[in-house]
Short mmCIF file of C-alpha atoms in Angstrom, two decimals:
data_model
loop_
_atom_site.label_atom_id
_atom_site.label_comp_id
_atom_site.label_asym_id
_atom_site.label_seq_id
_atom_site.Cartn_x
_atom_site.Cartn_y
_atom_site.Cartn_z
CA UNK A 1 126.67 -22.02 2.43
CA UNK A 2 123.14 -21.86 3.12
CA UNK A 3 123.67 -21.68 6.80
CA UNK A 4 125.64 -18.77 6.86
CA UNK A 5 123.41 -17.52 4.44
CA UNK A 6 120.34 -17.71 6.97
CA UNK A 7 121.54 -17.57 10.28
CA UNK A 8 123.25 -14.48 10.32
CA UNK A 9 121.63 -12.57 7.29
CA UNK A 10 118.51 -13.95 6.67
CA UNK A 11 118.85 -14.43 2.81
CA UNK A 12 116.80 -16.48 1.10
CA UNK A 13 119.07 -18.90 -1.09
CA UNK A 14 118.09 -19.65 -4.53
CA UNK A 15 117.90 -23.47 -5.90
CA UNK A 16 118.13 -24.82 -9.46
CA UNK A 17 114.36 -25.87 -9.62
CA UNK A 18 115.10 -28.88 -12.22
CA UNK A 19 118.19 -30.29 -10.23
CA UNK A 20 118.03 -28.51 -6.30
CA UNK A 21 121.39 -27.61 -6.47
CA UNK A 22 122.34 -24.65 -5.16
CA UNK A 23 122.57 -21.37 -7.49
CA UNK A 24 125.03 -18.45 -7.19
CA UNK A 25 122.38 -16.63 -6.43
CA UNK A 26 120.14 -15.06 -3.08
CA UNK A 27 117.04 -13.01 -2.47
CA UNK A 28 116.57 -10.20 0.83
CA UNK A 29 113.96 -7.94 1.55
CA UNK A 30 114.75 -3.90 2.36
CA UNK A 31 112.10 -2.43 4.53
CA UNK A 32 111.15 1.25 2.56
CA UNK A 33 111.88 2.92 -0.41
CA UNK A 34 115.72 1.71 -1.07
CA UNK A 35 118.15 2.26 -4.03
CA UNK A 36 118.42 -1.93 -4.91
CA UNK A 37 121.97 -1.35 -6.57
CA UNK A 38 123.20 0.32 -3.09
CA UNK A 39 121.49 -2.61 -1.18
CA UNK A 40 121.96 -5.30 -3.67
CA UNK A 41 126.24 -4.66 -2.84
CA UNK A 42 126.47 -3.88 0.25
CA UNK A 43 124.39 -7.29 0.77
CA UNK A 44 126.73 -8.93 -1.43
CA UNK A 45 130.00 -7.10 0.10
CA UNK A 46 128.57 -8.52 3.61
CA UNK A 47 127.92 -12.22 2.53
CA UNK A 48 131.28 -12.30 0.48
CA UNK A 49 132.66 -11.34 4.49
CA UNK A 50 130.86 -13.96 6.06
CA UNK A 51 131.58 -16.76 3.56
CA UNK A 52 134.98 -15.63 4.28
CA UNK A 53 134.95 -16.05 8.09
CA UNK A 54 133.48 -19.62 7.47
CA UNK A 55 136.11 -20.64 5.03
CA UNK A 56 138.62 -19.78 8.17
CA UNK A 57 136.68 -21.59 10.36
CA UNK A 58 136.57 -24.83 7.98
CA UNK A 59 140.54 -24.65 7.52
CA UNK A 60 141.51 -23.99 10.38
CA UNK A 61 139.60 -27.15 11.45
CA UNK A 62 141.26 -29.27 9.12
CA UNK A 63 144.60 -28.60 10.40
CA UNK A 64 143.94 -31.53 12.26
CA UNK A 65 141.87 -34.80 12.53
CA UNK A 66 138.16 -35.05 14.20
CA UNK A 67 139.18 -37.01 17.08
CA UNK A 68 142.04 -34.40 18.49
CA UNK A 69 138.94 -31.86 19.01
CA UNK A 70 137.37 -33.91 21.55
CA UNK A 71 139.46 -33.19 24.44
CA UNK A 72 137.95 -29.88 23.94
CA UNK A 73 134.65 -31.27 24.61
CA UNK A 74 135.73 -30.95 28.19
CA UNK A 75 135.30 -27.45 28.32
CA UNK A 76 131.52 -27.69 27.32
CA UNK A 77 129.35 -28.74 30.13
CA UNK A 78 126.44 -31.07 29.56
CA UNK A 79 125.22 -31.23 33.08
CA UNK A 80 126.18 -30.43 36.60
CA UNK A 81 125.76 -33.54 37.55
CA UNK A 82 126.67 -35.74 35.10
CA UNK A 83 129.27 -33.67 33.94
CA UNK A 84 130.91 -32.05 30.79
CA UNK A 85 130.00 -33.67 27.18
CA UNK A 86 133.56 -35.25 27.11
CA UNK A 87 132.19 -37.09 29.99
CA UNK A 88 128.83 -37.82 28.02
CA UNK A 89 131.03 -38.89 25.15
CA UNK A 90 132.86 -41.63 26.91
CA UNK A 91 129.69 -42.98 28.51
CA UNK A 92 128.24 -43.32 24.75
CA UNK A 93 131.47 -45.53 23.84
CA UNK A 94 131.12 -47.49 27.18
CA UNK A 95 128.22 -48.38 25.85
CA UNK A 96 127.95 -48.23 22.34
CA UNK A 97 129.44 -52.36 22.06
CA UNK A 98 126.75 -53.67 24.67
CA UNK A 99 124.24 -51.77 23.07
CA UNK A 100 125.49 -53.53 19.58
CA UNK A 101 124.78 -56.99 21.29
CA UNK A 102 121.47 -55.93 22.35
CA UNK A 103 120.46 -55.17 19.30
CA UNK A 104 122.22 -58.00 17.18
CA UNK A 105 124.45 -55.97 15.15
CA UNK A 106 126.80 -58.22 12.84
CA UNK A 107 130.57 -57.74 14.20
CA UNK A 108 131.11 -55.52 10.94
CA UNK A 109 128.69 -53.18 12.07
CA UNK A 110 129.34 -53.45 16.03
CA UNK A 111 133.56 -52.44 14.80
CA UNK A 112 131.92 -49.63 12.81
CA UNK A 113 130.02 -48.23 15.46
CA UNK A 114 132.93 -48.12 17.76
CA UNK A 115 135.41 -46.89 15.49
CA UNK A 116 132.71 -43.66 15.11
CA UNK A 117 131.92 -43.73 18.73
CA UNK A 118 134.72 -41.46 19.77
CA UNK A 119 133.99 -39.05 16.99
CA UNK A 120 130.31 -38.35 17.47
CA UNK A 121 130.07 -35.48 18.94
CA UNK A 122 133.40 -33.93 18.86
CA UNK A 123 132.95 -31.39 16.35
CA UNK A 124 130.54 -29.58 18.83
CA UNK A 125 134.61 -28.62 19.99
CA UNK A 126 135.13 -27.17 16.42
CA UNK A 127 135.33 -23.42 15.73
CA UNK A 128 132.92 -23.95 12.66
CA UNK A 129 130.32 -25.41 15.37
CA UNK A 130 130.94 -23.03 17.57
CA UNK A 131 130.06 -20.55 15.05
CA UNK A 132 126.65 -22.70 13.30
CA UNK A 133 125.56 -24.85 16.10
CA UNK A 134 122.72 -25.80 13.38
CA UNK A 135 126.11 -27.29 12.00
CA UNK A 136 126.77 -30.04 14.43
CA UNK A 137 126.81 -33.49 13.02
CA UNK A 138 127.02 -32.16 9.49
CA UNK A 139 130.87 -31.10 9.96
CA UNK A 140 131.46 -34.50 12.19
CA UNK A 141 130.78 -36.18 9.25
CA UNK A 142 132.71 -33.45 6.77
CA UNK A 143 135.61 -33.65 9.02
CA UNK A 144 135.86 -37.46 10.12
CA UNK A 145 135.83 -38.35 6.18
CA UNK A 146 138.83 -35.33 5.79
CA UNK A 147 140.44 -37.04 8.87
CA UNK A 148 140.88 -40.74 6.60
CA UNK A 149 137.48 -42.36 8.25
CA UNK A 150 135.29 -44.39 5.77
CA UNK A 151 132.47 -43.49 4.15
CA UNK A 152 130.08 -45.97 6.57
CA UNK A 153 131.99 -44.30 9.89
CA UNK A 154 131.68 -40.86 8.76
CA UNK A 155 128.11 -41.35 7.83
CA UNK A 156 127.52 -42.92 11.52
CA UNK A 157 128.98 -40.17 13.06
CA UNK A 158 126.22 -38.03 11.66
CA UNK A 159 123.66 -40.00 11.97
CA UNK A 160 124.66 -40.12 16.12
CA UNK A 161 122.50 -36.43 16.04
CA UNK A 162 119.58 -37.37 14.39
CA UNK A 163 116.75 -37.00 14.37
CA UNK A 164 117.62 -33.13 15.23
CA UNK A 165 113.86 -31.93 15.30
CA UNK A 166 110.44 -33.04 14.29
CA UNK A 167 110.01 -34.15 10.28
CA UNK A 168 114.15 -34.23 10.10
CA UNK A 169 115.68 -37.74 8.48
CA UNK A 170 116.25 -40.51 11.04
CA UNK A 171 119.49 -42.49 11.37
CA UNK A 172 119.79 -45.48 8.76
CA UNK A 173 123.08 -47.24 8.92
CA UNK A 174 123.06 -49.99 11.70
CA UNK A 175 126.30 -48.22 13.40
CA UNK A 176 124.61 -44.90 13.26
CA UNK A 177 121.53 -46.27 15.14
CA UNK A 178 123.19 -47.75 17.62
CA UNK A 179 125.11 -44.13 18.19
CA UNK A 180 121.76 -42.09 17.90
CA UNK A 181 120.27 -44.73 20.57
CA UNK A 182 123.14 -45.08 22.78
CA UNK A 183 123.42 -41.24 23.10
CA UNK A 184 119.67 -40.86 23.75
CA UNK A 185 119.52 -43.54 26.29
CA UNK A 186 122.63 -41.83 28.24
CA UNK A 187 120.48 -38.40 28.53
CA UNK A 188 117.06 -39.90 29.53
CA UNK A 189 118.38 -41.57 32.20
CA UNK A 190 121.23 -39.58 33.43
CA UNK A 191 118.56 -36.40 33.17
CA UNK A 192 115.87 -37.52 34.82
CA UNK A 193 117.86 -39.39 37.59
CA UNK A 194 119.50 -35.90 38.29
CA UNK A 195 116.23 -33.65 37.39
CA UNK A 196 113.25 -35.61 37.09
CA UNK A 197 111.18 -35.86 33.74
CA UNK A 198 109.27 -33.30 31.91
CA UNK A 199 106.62 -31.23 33.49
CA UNK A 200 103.72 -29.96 31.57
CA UNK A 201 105.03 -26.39 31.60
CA UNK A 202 108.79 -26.85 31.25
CA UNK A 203 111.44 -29.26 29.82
CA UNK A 204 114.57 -27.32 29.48
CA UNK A 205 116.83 -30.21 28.28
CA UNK A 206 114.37 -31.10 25.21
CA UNK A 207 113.67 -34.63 26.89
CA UNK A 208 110.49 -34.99 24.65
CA UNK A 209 112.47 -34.42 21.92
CA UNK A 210 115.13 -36.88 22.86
CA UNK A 211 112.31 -39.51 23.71
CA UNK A 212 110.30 -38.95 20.45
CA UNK A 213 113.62 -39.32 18.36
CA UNK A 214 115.10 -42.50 20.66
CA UNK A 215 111.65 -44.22 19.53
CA UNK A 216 111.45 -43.01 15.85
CA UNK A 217 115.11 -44.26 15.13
CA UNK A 218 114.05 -47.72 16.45
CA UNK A 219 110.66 -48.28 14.64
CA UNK A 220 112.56 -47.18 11.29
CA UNK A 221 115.53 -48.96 11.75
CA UNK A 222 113.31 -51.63 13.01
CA UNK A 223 115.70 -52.82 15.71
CA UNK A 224 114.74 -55.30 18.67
CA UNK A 225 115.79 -52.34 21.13
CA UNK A 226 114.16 -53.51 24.69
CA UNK A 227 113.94 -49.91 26.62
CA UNK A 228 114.27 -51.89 29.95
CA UNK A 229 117.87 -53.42 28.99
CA UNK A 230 118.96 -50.22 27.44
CA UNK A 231 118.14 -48.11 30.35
CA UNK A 232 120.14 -50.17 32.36
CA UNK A 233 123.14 -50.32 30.39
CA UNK A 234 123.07 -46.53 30.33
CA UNK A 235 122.56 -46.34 34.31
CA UNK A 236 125.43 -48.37 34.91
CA UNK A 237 127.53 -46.06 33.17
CA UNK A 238 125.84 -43.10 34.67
CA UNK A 239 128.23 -40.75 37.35
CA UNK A 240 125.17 -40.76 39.84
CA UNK A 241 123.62 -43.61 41.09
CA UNK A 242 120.23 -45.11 39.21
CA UNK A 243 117.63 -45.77 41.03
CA UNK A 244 114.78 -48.15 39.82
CA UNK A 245 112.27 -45.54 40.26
CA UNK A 246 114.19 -43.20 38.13
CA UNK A 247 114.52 -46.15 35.61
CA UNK A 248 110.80 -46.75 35.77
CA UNK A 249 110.00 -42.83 35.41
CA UNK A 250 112.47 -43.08 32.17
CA UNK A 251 110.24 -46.28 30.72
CA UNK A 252 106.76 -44.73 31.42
CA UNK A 253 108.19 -41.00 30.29
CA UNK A 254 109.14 -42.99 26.88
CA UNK A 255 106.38 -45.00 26.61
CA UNK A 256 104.18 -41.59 26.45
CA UNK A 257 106.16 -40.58 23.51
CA UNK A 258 105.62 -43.81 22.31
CA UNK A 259 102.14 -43.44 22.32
CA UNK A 260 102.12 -40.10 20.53
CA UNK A 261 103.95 -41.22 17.98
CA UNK A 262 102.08 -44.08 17.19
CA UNK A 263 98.74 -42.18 17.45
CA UNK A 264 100.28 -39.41 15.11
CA UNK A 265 100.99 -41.85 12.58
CA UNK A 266 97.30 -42.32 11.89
CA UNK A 267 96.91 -45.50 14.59
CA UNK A 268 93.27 -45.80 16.43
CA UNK A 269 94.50 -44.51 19.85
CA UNK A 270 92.42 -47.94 21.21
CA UNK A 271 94.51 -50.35 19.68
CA UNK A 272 97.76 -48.36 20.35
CA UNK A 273 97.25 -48.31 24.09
CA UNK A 274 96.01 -52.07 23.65
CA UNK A 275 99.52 -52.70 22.51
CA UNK A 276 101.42 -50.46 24.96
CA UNK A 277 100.06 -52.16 27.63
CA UNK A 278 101.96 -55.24 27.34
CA UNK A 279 104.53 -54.42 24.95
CA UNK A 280 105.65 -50.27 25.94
CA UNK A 281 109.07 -51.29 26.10
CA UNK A 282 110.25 -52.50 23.04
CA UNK A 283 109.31 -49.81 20.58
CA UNK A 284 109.46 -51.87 17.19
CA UNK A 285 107.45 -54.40 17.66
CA UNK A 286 104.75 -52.37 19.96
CA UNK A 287 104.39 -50.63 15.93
CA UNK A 288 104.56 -53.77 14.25
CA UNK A 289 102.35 -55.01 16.65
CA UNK A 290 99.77 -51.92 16.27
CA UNK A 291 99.71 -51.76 12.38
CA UNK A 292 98.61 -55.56 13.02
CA UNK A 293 96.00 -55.27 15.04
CA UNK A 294 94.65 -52.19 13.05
CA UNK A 295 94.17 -54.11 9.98
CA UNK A 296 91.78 -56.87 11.65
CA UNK A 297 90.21 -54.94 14.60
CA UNK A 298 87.19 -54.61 12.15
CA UNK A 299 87.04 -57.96 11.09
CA UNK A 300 84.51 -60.38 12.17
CA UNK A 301 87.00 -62.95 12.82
CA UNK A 302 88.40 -60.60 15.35
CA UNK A 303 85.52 -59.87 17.17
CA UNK A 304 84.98 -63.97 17.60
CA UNK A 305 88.03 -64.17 18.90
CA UNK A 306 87.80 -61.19 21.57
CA UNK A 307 84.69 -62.36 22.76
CA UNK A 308 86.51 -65.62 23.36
CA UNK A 309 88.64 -63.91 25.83
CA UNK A 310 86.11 -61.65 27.21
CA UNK A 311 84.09 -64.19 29.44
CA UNK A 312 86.69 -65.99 30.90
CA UNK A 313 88.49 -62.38 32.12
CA UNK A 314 85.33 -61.54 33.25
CA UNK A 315 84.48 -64.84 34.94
CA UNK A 316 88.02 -65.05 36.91
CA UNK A 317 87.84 -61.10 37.58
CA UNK A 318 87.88 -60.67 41.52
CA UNK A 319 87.58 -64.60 42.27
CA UNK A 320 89.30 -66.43 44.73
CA UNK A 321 91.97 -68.56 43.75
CA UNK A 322 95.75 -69.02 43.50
CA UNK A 323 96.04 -66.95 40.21
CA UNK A 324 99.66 -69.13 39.56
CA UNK A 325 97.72 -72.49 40.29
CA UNK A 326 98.17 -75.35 37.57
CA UNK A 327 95.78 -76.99 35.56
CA UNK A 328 95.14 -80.65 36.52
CA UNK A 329 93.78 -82.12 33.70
CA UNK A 330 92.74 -85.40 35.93
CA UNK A 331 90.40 -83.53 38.04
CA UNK A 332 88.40 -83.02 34.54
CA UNK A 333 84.86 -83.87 34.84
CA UNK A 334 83.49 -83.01 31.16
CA UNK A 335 84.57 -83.18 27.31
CA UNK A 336 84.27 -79.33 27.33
CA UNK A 337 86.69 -79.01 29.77
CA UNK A 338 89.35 -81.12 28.14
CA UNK A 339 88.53 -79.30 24.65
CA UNK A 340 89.34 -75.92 26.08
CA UNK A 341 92.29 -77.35 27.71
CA UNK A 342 93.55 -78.67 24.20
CA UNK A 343 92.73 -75.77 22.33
CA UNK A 344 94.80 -73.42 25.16
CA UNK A 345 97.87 -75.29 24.42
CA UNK A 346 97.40 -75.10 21.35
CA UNK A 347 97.42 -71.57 21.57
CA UNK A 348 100.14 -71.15 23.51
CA UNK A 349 102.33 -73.59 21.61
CA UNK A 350 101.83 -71.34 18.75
CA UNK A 351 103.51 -68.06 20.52
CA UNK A 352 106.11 -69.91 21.80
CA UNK A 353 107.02 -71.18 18.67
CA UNK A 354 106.80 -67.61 17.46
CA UNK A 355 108.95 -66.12 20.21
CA UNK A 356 111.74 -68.68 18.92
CA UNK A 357 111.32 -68.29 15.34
CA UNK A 358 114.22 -66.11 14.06
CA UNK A 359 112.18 -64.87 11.40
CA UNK A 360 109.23 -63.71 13.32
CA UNK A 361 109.12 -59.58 13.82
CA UNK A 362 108.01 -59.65 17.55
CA UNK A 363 104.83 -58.47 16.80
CA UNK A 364 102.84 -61.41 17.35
CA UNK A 365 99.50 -60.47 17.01
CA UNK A 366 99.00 -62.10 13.84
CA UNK A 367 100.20 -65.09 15.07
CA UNK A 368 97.95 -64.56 18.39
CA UNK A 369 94.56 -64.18 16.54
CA UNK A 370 95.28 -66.74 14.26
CA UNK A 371 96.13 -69.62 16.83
CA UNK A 372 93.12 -67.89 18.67
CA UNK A 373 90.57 -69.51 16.43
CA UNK A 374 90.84 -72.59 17.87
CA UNK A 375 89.22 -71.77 20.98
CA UNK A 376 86.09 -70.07 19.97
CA UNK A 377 84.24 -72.78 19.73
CA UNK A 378 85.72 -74.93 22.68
CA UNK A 379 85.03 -71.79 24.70
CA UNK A 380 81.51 -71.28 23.73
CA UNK A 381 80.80 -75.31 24.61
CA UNK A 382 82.66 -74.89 27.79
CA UNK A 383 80.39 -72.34 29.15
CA UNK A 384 77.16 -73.75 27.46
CA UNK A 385 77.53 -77.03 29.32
CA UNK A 386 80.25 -76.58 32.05
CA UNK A 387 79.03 -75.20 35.45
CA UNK A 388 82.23 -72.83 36.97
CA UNK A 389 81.25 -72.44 40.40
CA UNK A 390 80.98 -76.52 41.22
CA UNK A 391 80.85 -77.50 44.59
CA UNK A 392 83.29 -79.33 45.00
CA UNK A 393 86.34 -77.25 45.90
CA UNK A 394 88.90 -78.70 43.80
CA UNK A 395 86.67 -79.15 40.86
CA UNK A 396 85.72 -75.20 40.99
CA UNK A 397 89.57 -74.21 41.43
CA UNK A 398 90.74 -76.05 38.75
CA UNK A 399 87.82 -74.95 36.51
CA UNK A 400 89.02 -71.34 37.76
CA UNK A 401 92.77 -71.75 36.40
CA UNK A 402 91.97 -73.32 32.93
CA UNK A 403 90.32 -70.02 32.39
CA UNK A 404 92.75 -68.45 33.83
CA UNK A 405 95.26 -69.84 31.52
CA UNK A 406 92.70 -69.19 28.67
CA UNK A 407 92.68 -65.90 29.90
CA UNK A 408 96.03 -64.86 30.22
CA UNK A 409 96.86 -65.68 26.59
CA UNK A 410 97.08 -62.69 25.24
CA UNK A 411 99.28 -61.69 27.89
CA UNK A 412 102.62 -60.08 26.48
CA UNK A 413 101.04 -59.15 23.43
CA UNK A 414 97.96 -57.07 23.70
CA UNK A 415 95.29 -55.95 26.20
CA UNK A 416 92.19 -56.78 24.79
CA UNK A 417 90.21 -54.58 27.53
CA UNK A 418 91.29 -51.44 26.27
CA UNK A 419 89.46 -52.66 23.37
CA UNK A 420 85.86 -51.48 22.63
CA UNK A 421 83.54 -53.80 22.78
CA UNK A 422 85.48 -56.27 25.22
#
């Protein structure tokens, strides 16, 4: 009611301020002296007609179920390339059950998301669509729960559109996330294998848009969606073939978006790109990750700990070296060395045990700095009374990896040198 009400006419509709609901009621403006009675009906006389043209629409779509109208998808092209969105369509529900594995749907969910699979979408083929574009999704749902589909499988099927612009509702439902993602994946890569991303003057298939919603339904939904794994699920399905470069442009293309929208969300742009350097592709727990290392990036705790890590990057920066070369703890010549060792381990065992932990978010930072503690002061010794650059060659080399290893740590979690301060 209130689309036909705005699209066409431009009325203002009129809502029950106590409850919202919708009153019988509407407000226009006449340009000029007017005689209201003679506007006020001929306004009326012209909704009544267009109500009436959308009632036709609506019953003539519900002479019969949602999924007969998506044949008709094949008339509606989504890209030269890749084809019509019937084509699109069936790509989605290719890959809407691999996607559900990804993502560790229970088998309840996974069945609901494929029984809606073959339904998103298809009311873009109805004559009440075609009419309201705005529309699309909102009658999917309206006509898959009129065609006998549950409640949770009509709600999925709209939920496969959102988020439809900037501030709208993102999808909820695990079978509706898995739609909205599977369907955003599909037109990343398929697009910008065929046309390339974005420029800065001109992005005529809305790819930001599509980038900024694929990430904003995963950090709500707070799925463990890894952008490298989904890319390729949706290349394989793809009508063209998918280059790695094209897969790489889709990740970095994202990962900008990514960045925006963590930054928008009030994040300190330092720690967000301190994140996104290790962790761009898996969108949940880069924010997870973020909103962790934004409440201690102040703390002097955390500024022990970075300084920790800050001389042995620096030390090992440019030196020579097999940078995969193993610690040998014989070749130890001093407590200090064997501390640091010890307190690296330690360390590490700590984000392994993370990694494995079912209950753990991916985040890990908190886990990181924590287990990070324990080598402030081993680190400290070790430089106070350990000389780097021994003579010896395989003294000096081995001194080299440990702080290497000590180093690397924080690898696959966060890049302390975009940090301030580091």
């Amino acid at each position: 009611l209130v689309t036909v009400m705005r699209k066409p006419q431009r009325y203002f509709p009129v809502e029950d301020p106590a409850t919202g609901k919708l009153l019988p009621y509407f407000v226009t403006v006449a340009n000029g002296a007017c005689d209201e009675d003679v506007v006020r009906k001929g306004n009326e006389a012209v909704l009544r007609a267009r109500y009436a043209d959308a009632r036709f629409f609506y019953e003539a779509d519900l002479k019969k179920p949602l999924v007969e109208f998506r044949a008709g998808l094949e008339g509606i092209t989504f890209q030269k390339k890749l084809g019509s969105m019937l084509d699109k369509s069936k790509r989605v529900e290719g890959v809407v059950p691999q996607l559900c594995a990804a993502l560790k749907l229970s088998a309840d969910d996974s069945a609901l998301a494929a029984e809606a699979a073959p339904l998103a979408n298809a009311d873009l083929a109805t004559s009440m669509v075609m009419e309201f574009t705005s529309l699309a999704g909102v009658m999917g749902r309206y006509y898959a729960a009129a065609s006998g589909a549950s409640e949770a499988v009509a709600r999925a099927t709209f939920e496969a559109v959102l988020p439809r612009n900037s501030g709208d509702e993102v999808a909820s439902s695990p079978a509706g996330v898995s739609l909205a993602l599977a369907d955003r994946l599909d037109s990343l890569v398929g697009l910008i294998s065929v046309v390339g991303a974005p420029s800065a003057t001109a992005d005529p298939f809305a790819l930001r848009r599509i980038a900024y919603g694929l990430v904003q339904t995963a950090i709500a939904a707070d799925v463990p969606l890894d952008l490298r794994e989904g890319c390729a699920l949706a290349a394989a399905s793809q009508p063209v073939e998918v280059s790695e470069e094209a897969i790489d442009s889709a990740l970095t293309f994202v990962a900008r978006r990514l960045e925006q929208l963590l930054v928008d969300s009030g994040n300190p742009i330092e720690s967000v790109r301190a994140v996104l350097a290790e962790r761009s592709e898996q969108p949940a727990a880069a924010a997870a990750a973020v909103a962790q290392l934004a409440a201690r990036v102040e703390s002097e705790g955390f500024k022990e700990v970075m300084a920790a890590y800050a001389r042995p990057t620096r030390i090992i920066r440019g030196k020579e070296g097999d940078a995969g070369a193993a610690v040998d703890p014989a070749l130890f010549e001093t407590d200090e060395e064997r501390a640091l060792h010890a307190a690296v381990g330690e360390v590490r065992a700590a984000l392994d045990a993370a990694d494995s932990s079912a209950s753990s978010s991916g985040a890990r930072v908190d886990v990181l700095l924590d287990a990070s503690v324990a080598i402030v002061a081993p680190t400290a010794a070790f430089f106070e009374n350990v000389f780097v650059m021994a003579e010896d060659e395989a003294i000096r080399a081995n001194r080299l990896a440990l702080l290497r290893e000590a180093a690397d740590l924080p690898k696959g979690v966060l890049d302390l040198s975009c940090l301030p301060g580091f």
